[in-house]
Each structure stands twice: as C-alpha cells, then as structure tokens.
Short mmCIF file of C-alpha atoms in Angstrom, two decimals:
data_model
loop_
_atom_site.label_atom_id
_atom_site.label_comp_id
_atom_site.label_asym_id
_atom_site.label_seq_id
_atom_site.Cartn_x
_atom_site.Cartn_y
_atom_site.Cartn_z
CA MET A 1 -20.73 18.09 11.84
CA LEU A 2 -17.66 17.49 9.69
CA PRO A 3 -16.43 13.88 10.21
CA SER A 4 -13.00 13.59 11.75
CA MET A 5 -9.91 12.18 10.09
CA ARG A 6 -8.31 11.53 13.47
CA LEU A 7 -7.40 7.96 14.35
CA ASP A 8 -6.41 8.39 17.98
CA ASP A 9 -5.19 5.15 19.61
CA LYS A 10 -6.07 3.07 16.55
CA VAL A 11 -3.58 0.40 15.51
CA VAL A 12 -2.44 0.63 11.90
CA MET A 13 -0.36 -2.02 10.13
CA VAL A 14 1.62 -0.87 7.08
CA THR A 15 3.54 -3.23 4.80
CA GLY A 16 6.62 -2.06 2.93
CA ALA A 17 7.02 0.78 5.43
CA GLY A 18 10.79 1.21 5.25
CA SER A 19 10.82 3.83 2.50
CA GLY A 20 8.79 5.67 -0.11
CA ILE A 21 5.01 5.66 0.12
CA GLY A 22 4.94 3.16 2.99
CA ARG A 23 7.22 5.28 5.15
CA ALA A 24 5.22 8.45 4.44
CA VAL A 25 1.93 6.67 5.16
CA ALA A 26 3.11 5.27 8.49
CA ILE A 27 4.33 8.67 9.68
CA ALA A 28 1.09 10.30 8.54
CA PHE A 29 -0.94 7.85 10.61
CA ALA A 30 1.17 8.71 13.64
CA GLU A 31 0.41 12.38 12.99
CA VAL A 32 -3.33 11.65 13.29
CA GLY A 33 -2.87 9.75 16.54
CA ALA A 34 -2.46 6.10 15.50
CA HIS A 35 0.02 3.53 16.74
CA CYS A 36 1.88 1.82 13.91
CA VAL A 37 2.96 -1.72 13.19
CA VAL A 38 5.48 -1.25 10.41
CA CYS A 39 6.54 -4.21 8.28
CA GLU A 40 9.52 -4.71 6.04
CA LEU A 41 11.88 -7.29 4.58
CA PRO A 42 14.73 -8.49 6.84
CA HIS A 43 17.44 -6.57 5.00
CA LYS A 44 15.49 -3.32 5.35
CA MET A 45 15.09 -3.38 9.12
CA ASP A 46 17.62 -0.59 9.63
CA ASP A 47 15.44 1.68 7.49
CA LEU A 48 12.43 0.58 9.52
CA GLN A 49 14.12 1.54 12.76
CA GLU A 50 14.47 5.11 11.46
CA VAL A 51 10.77 5.16 10.62
CA CYS A 52 9.98 3.94 14.14
CA LYS A 53 12.01 6.78 15.63
CA GLU A 54 9.99 9.33 13.67
CA ILE A 55 6.72 7.75 14.77
CA GLU A 56 7.79 7.75 18.42
CA LEU A 57 8.84 11.41 18.19
CA LEU A 58 5.20 12.08 17.33
CA GLY A 59 4.16 10.44 20.60
CA GLN A 60 2.88 7.17 19.16
CA GLN A 61 4.00 3.57 19.62
CA ALA A 62 5.86 1.88 16.79
CA LEU A 63 6.37 -1.85 16.38
CA PRO A 64 8.83 -3.02 13.70
CA VAL A 65 7.99 -6.43 12.24
CA VAL A 66 9.74 -8.60 9.67
CA LEU A 67 7.45 -9.56 6.79
CA HIS A 68 8.31 -11.56 3.71
CA LEU A 69 5.47 -11.68 1.18
CA PRO A 70 3.86 -13.93 0.09
CA ASP A 71 5.16 -16.42 2.67
CA LEU A 72 2.10 -17.44 4.72
CA GLU A 73 4.15 -18.36 7.79
CA SER A 74 5.76 -14.92 7.74
CA ILE A 75 2.35 -13.27 7.33
CA ASP A 76 0.92 -15.24 10.25
CA ALA A 77 3.90 -14.47 12.47
CA ALA A 78 3.74 -10.74 11.71
CA VAL A 79 0.02 -10.45 12.42
CA THR A 80 0.25 -12.66 15.51
CA HIS A 81 3.02 -10.42 16.88
CA ALA A 82 0.92 -7.31 16.26
CA ILE A 83 -2.07 -8.87 18.05
CA ASP A 84 0.11 -10.02 20.96
CA VAL A 85 1.39 -6.47 21.48
CA PHE A 86 -1.67 -4.34 20.70
CA GLY A 87 -4.59 -6.76 20.91
CA ARG A 88 -6.03 -5.77 17.56
CA VAL A 89 -5.37 -4.26 14.12
CA ASP A 90 -7.82 -1.51 13.17
CA VAL A 91 -6.33 -0.56 9.81
CA LEU A 92 -4.22 -2.50 7.32
CA VAL A 93 -2.41 -0.70 4.53
CA ASN A 94 -1.15 -3.13 1.88
CA ASN A 95 1.67 -1.04 0.46
CA ALA A 96 4.45 -3.54 -0.29
CA GLY A 97 4.98 -4.04 -4.00
CA VAL A 98 7.55 -4.77 -6.69
CA ASN A 99 8.03 -4.05 -10.37
CA ILE A 100 10.36 -5.62 -12.91
CA PRO A 101 10.20 -3.38 -16.00
CA LYS A 102 10.69 -5.38 -19.20
CA ASP A 103 9.29 -5.53 -22.70
CA ALA A 104 6.48 -8.06 -22.77
CA LEU A 105 8.46 -10.20 -25.21
CA GLU A 106 11.26 -10.48 -22.64
CA VAL A 107 9.29 -11.20 -19.44
CA THR A 108 10.26 -14.54 -17.90
CA GLU A 109 8.12 -16.84 -15.80
CA ALA A 110 10.24 -15.91 -12.80
CA ASP A 111 9.65 -12.20 -13.45
CA TRP A 112 5.91 -12.73 -13.72
CA ASP A 113 5.73 -14.85 -10.58
CA SER A 114 7.85 -12.44 -8.54
CA VAL A 115 5.58 -9.51 -9.30
CA MET A 116 2.34 -11.42 -8.84
CA ASP A 117 3.51 -13.09 -5.64
CA VAL A 118 4.10 -9.82 -3.83
CA ASN A 119 1.61 -7.46 -5.45
CA LEU A 120 -1.43 -9.75 -5.58
CA LYS A 121 -0.95 -13.06 -3.78
CA GLY A 122 0.83 -11.51 -0.80
CA LEU A 123 -1.70 -8.69 -0.60
CA PHE A 124 -4.61 -11.16 -0.58
CA PHE A 125 -3.25 -13.43 2.12
CA MET A 126 -2.16 -10.48 4.26
CA SER A 127 -5.69 -9.08 3.96
CA GLN A 128 -7.24 -12.44 4.77
CA ARG A 129 -5.11 -12.93 7.89
CA VAL A 130 -5.80 -9.44 9.24
CA ALA A 131 -9.50 -9.59 8.32
CA ARG A 132 -9.89 -12.70 10.46
CA GLU A 133 -8.74 -10.60 13.42
CA MET A 134 -10.96 -7.68 12.41
CA VAL A 135 -14.00 -10.00 12.38
CA LYS A 136 -13.27 -10.83 16.04
CA THR A 137 -13.02 -7.16 17.04
CA GLY A 138 -16.03 -5.85 15.13
CA GLY A 139 -14.56 -4.46 11.93
CA GLY A 140 -11.80 -2.32 10.50
CA ARG A 141 -10.37 -0.75 7.38
CA ILE A 142 -8.16 -2.15 4.66
CA VAL A 143 -6.51 0.21 2.18
CA ASN A 144 -4.67 -1.35 -0.75
CA ILE A 145 -2.03 0.60 -2.60
CA ALA A 146 -2.94 -0.20 -6.18
CA SER A 147 -1.82 2.04 -9.05
CA GLN A 148 -3.23 4.08 -11.91
CA ASN A 149 -1.64 1.23 -13.89
CA GLY A 150 -4.41 -0.96 -12.55
CA VAL A 151 -6.85 0.86 -14.83
CA ILE A 152 -4.59 1.81 -17.76
CA GLY A 153 -1.64 0.24 -19.55
CA TYR A 154 1.94 1.45 -19.77
CA TYR A 155 5.07 0.21 -21.51
CA LYS A 156 7.26 -2.52 -19.97
CA ARG A 157 4.75 -3.29 -17.25
CA ALA A 158 2.82 -6.35 -18.39
CA ALA A 159 3.13 -8.12 -15.05
CA TYR A 160 2.88 -4.97 -12.94
CA CYS A 161 -0.24 -3.62 -14.67
CA SER A 162 -1.85 -7.05 -14.50
CA SER A 163 -1.10 -7.36 -10.79
CA LYS A 164 -2.47 -3.92 -9.99
CA ALA A 165 -5.60 -4.51 -12.08
CA GLY A 166 -6.03 -7.60 -9.94
CA VAL A 167 -5.72 -5.46 -6.80
CA VAL A 168 -8.43 -3.09 -8.08
CA ASN A 169 -10.92 -5.89 -8.65
CA LEU A 170 -9.88 -7.86 -5.58
CA THR A 171 -10.64 -4.72 -3.58
CA ARG A 172 -14.21 -4.83 -4.89
CA VAL A 173 -14.64 -8.52 -4.05
CA LEU A 174 -13.30 -8.19 -0.51
CA ALA A 175 -15.45 -5.10 0.06
CA LEU A 176 -18.55 -7.08 -0.91
CA GLU A 177 -17.70 -10.15 1.14
CA TRP A 178 -16.52 -8.36 4.27
CA ALA A 179 -19.09 -5.57 4.45
CA ALA A 180 -21.21 -7.78 6.70
CA HIS A 181 -18.30 -7.73 9.18
CA GLN A 182 -18.02 -3.92 9.05
CA ILE A 183 -14.69 -4.11 7.22
CA ASN A 184 -14.31 -1.37 4.62
CA VAL A 185 -11.92 -2.29 1.81
CA ASN A 186 -10.70 0.41 -0.57
CA ALA A 187 -7.66 1.16 -2.70
CA VAL A 188 -5.56 4.14 -3.69
CA GLY A 189 -4.13 4.28 -7.21
CA PRO A 190 -1.14 6.64 -7.43
CA THR A 191 0.45 7.83 -10.61
CA PHE A 192 4.23 7.48 -11.00
CA VAL A 193 5.69 8.49 -7.62
CA LEU A 194 9.33 9.39 -7.01
CA THR A 195 10.76 7.03 -4.39
CA PRO A 196 14.14 5.34 -3.88
CA LEU A 197 12.79 2.31 -5.76
CA THR A 198 11.57 4.33 -8.77
CA GLN A 199 14.50 6.74 -9.01
CA SER A 200 16.06 4.82 -11.91
CA THR A 201 12.87 5.26 -13.94
CA PHE A 202 12.96 9.02 -13.53
CA ASP A 203 16.69 9.13 -14.29
CA ASP A 204 15.85 8.25 -17.91
CA PRO A 205 15.15 11.64 -19.59
CA ALA A 206 12.92 10.14 -22.30
CA ILE A 207 10.72 8.34 -19.77
CA ARG A 208 10.51 11.35 -17.49
CA GLU A 209 9.49 13.58 -20.42
CA ASP A 210 6.85 11.07 -21.49
CA LEU A 211 5.42 10.86 -17.98
CA LEU A 212 5.22 14.62 -17.56
CA LYS A 213 3.39 14.94 -20.90
CA ARG A 214 0.74 12.52 -19.66
CA ILE A 215 0.10 14.20 -16.29
CA PRO A 216 -2.06 17.34 -16.72
CA LEU A 217 -0.89 18.81 -13.40
CA GLY A 218 2.63 18.76 -14.85
CA ARG A 219 4.60 16.88 -12.22
CA VAL A 220 5.22 13.37 -10.97
CA GLY A 221 4.02 12.33 -7.54
CA GLN A 222 5.79 12.48 -4.21
CA PRO A 223 4.99 10.03 -1.37
CA GLU A 224 3.35 12.88 0.55
CA ASP A 225 0.85 13.31 -2.31
CA VAL A 226 -0.57 9.86 -1.56
CA VAL A 227 -0.92 9.89 2.23
CA GLY A 228 -4.01 12.11 2.38
CA ALA A 229 -6.06 9.67 0.33
CA VAL A 230 -4.90 6.72 2.43
CA VAL A 231 -5.61 8.38 5.78
CA PHE A 232 -9.00 9.59 4.51
CA LEU A 233 -10.08 6.08 3.49
CA ALA A 234 -8.99 4.73 6.88
CA SER A 235 -10.77 7.47 8.82
CA PRO A 236 -14.34 8.01 10.08
CA ALA A 237 -14.79 10.47 7.21
CA ALA A 238 -14.93 7.52 4.80
CA SER A 239 -17.25 5.29 6.80
CA LEU A 240 -19.69 4.77 3.89
CA ILE A 241 -17.02 4.20 1.24
CA THR A 242 -16.03 0.65 0.32
CA GLY A 243 -14.98 -1.16 -2.85
CA HIS A 244 -13.60 2.04 -4.37
CA THR A 245 -10.22 2.88 -5.92
CA LEU A 246 -9.27 6.52 -5.45
CA LEU A 247 -6.87 7.60 -8.19
CA VAL A 248 -4.16 10.06 -7.17
CA ASP A 249 -2.87 10.56 -10.69
CA GLY A 250 -2.52 14.27 -11.43
CA GLY A 251 -5.30 13.94 -14.01
CA TRP A 252 -3.62 11.21 -16.12
CA THR A 253 -6.75 9.04 -16.42
CA ALA A 254 -8.98 12.03 -17.17
CA ILE A 255 -7.48 12.35 -20.64
#
C-alpha cells in the first residue's frame, strides 16, 4: 500500500511563517489536514494573521505566536504556548533564516553573529526545546530548511553558507541522537527561491543571469517548489528517512 502524506489532526510548528517559504509550508500543511502553530517576529504579526486566515479557510486551526530567535526565553514561551493550546507538537519546521550578502573581506563581526544566531543557534535551541516535548509524547518530525548553499559555495555568502552547512551537519547529529526517541530529523536544501526577502537579489540582472546559468532546469525556485519536499519528510511516507538533506535545486548540484 502506498504510504500516505496526510497529516490529519497533527500539530505542526513553523518558524518564519509570515511570508515566503514559511508561509507556503504552513498553508501546505493545512491542506494535508494539520493544525498549524505559526511563528514570526513581532513586527510581522500582521502578515501572520493573513496566513492564519488562509489556514482556517482550509478548515484547520491556526495559532499565531511571537518568536524572536535565538532568544531562549522567547523560544520557551512560544513552545509552551503551543503545548498549552494543543498539548503536543508533532512536526517542527525550522524555516526562519537571515542573510546579509557581503564580500568576505567586508563581513563584520555583527554580520557574522546575526546570521549564525538565527540560522544555526536559533535553529538548534528551537529544535532542542521542541524535541524535549516530542520525547514525552513518543516522537515526531523535525524538518530544517537548510539550503543548497550548505553543500556548495556562492559569492557574498560567507556567513550564510557557513550557517547552512552547519544546519546540514547538525541535522545528521540530531537524527543520530534522537532516533532512539522516534524523532526523525531531516533537512530540505532549496536553491535560490524568489520571496519578498530575496527580491532584491533577483532585481540585479547580472546575478539573475548567473543563477539561471547554474540551474539546469532553467528557472529559479518559487516557495511552492519547496513545500512538497517538506510535507513528504514530515509524513508517514518518510518514516524510515532521517539525517538526510533533500536538495530542491533544479539540478544545480548535479553539475
């Protein structure tokens, strides 16, 4: 029998869910029957309310939560609120991330710390906090949004590529340690995806041309290109997959 990708009545927590990949992922989970705890920075809560409306139109519950990574008190408060409302978290999607594009010679300590704090430190402590709840309830799934830049290099992304490479290997470590608790930990590594936060990158004709030359399928990604991989890794269809990074890169890393 073909394993299902349905997640009826599961509780999914998505960070950075106000726009882009996070928004698309949260709505996709609602489409397969999950209730969604959607997290975002305080100044993005209006965007999050719109996401909640779309989730509720699909017949699922939506809980908007303020989250400021990598603040441990904020992480604890967000997860505690989710547990108070739903009693558990079945799936965590670590989507929140930042990038500060600069030549390596120009990167400041503050730039480096800002990227690492959200992309790697925040992701780890969010995973740790949710995993402690998953241990109590018998397991779960964690899907980290890494990047193809976690396995290759690209210009003006010294901190970003380093942080995402950290996510790729951290995914392996957590998968090994938490397998005994029936917690599957995987990652998805998208290519360059057009979102409100990356629009300025694609507005540069030279960069856009360079990106398209490197992607054999001939186009950059859209948020909807990523959601299938995320839902799959969170679903019963991926029950024997852990410690893996699934690249959604249009063939970039095949070259």
